XYZ file of C-alpha atoms in Angstrom:
113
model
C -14.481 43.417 -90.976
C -12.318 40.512 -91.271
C -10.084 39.758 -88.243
C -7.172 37.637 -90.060
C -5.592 38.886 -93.100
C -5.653 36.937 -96.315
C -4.186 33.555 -95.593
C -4.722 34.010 -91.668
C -8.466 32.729 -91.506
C -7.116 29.636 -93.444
C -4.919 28.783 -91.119
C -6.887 29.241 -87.895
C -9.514 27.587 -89.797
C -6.696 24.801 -90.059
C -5.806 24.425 -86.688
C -9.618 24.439 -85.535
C -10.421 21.446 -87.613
C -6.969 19.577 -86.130
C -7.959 20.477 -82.468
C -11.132 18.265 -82.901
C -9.435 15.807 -85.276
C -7.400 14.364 -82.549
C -7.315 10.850 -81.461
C -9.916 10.271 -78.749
C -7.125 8.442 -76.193
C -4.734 11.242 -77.183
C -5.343 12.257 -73.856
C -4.886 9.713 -71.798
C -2.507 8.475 -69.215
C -1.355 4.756 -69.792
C -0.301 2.184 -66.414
C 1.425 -0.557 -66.736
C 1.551 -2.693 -63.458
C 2.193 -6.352 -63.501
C 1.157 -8.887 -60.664
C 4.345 -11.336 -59.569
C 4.144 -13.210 -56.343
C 1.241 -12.184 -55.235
C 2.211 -8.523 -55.596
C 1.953 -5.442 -57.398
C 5.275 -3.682 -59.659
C 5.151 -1.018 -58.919
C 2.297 -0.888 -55.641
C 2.417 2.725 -56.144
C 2.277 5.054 -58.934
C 1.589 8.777 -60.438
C -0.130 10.015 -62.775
C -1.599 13.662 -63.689
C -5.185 15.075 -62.302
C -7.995 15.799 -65.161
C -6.752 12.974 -67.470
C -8.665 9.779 -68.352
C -6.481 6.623 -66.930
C -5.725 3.421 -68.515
C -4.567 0.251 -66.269
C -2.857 -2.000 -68.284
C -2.379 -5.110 -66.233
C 0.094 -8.296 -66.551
C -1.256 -11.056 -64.278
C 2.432 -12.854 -64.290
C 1.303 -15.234 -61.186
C -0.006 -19.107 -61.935
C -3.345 -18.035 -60.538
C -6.390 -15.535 -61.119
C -6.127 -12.066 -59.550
C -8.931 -9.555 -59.113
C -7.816 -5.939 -59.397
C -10.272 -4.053 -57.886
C -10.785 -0.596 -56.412
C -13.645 0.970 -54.505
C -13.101 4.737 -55.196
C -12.221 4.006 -58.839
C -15.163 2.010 -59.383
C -13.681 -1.581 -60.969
C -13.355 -4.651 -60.336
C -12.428 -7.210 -62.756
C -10.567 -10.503 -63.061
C -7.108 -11.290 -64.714
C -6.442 -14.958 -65.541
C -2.930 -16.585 -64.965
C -0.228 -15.195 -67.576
C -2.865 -12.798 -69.182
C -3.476 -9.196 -69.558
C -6.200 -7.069 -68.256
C -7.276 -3.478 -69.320
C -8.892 -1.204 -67.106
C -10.573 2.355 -68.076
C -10.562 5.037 -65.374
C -12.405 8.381 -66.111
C -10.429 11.717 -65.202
C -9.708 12.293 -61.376
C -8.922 15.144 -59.163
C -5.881 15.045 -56.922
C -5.692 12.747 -53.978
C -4.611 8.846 -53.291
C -6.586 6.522 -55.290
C -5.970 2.771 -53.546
C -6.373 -0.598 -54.902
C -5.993 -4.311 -54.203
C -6.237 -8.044 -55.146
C -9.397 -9.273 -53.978
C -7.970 -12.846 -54.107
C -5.074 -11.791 -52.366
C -6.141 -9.239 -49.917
C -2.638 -8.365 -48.539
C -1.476 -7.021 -52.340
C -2.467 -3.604 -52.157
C -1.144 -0.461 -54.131
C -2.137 3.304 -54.585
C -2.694 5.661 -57.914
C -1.530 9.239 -56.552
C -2.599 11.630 -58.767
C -1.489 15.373 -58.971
């Protein structure tokens, strides 16, 4: 016995093969934070629960920052007047902090909901 009537199982068929077809960083949630004066625009920010992170990072200061957080497990280093990207798998809801390693009194927090 057929479910769908004619033209039905086409289109389910249709929007099966599109739900796997996506983009893998269709989901993902996108940061931009940039690093002037020895501190971080914005030092706090939002961002959804379940859903991969990216950190995208603009190191706007004359010297090398590390961004680094211990319960996001990262740590890397941004040269002067560069960009750094940082990958974040999906987190459940809390307050997420990080700092500048270099700079230990720049500080910020990911709150995610």
């Amino acid at each position: 016995m057929n479910l769908f009537g004619k033209g039905q199982a086409a289109g389910a068929a249709v929007l099966l093969i599109a739900a796997f077809a996506l983009p893998a960083g269709a989901a993902e949630t996108t940061i931009e934070i940039s690093v002037k004066d020895n501190k971080f625009q914005p030092a706090e920010m939002k961002a959804p629960a379940n859903t991969p992170i990216v950190f995208k990072v603009k190191n706007l200061d004359g010297a090398p920052v590390e961004f680094e957080s211990e319960p996001l497990e990262f740590e890397t280093v941004i040269k002067p007047n560069m960009e750094g990207v940082v990958k974040v798998k999906a987190l459940k809801p809390g307050r997420y902090e990080f700092f500048d390693d270099f700079h230990q009194g720049n500080k910020g927090a990911l709150i995610i909901e």
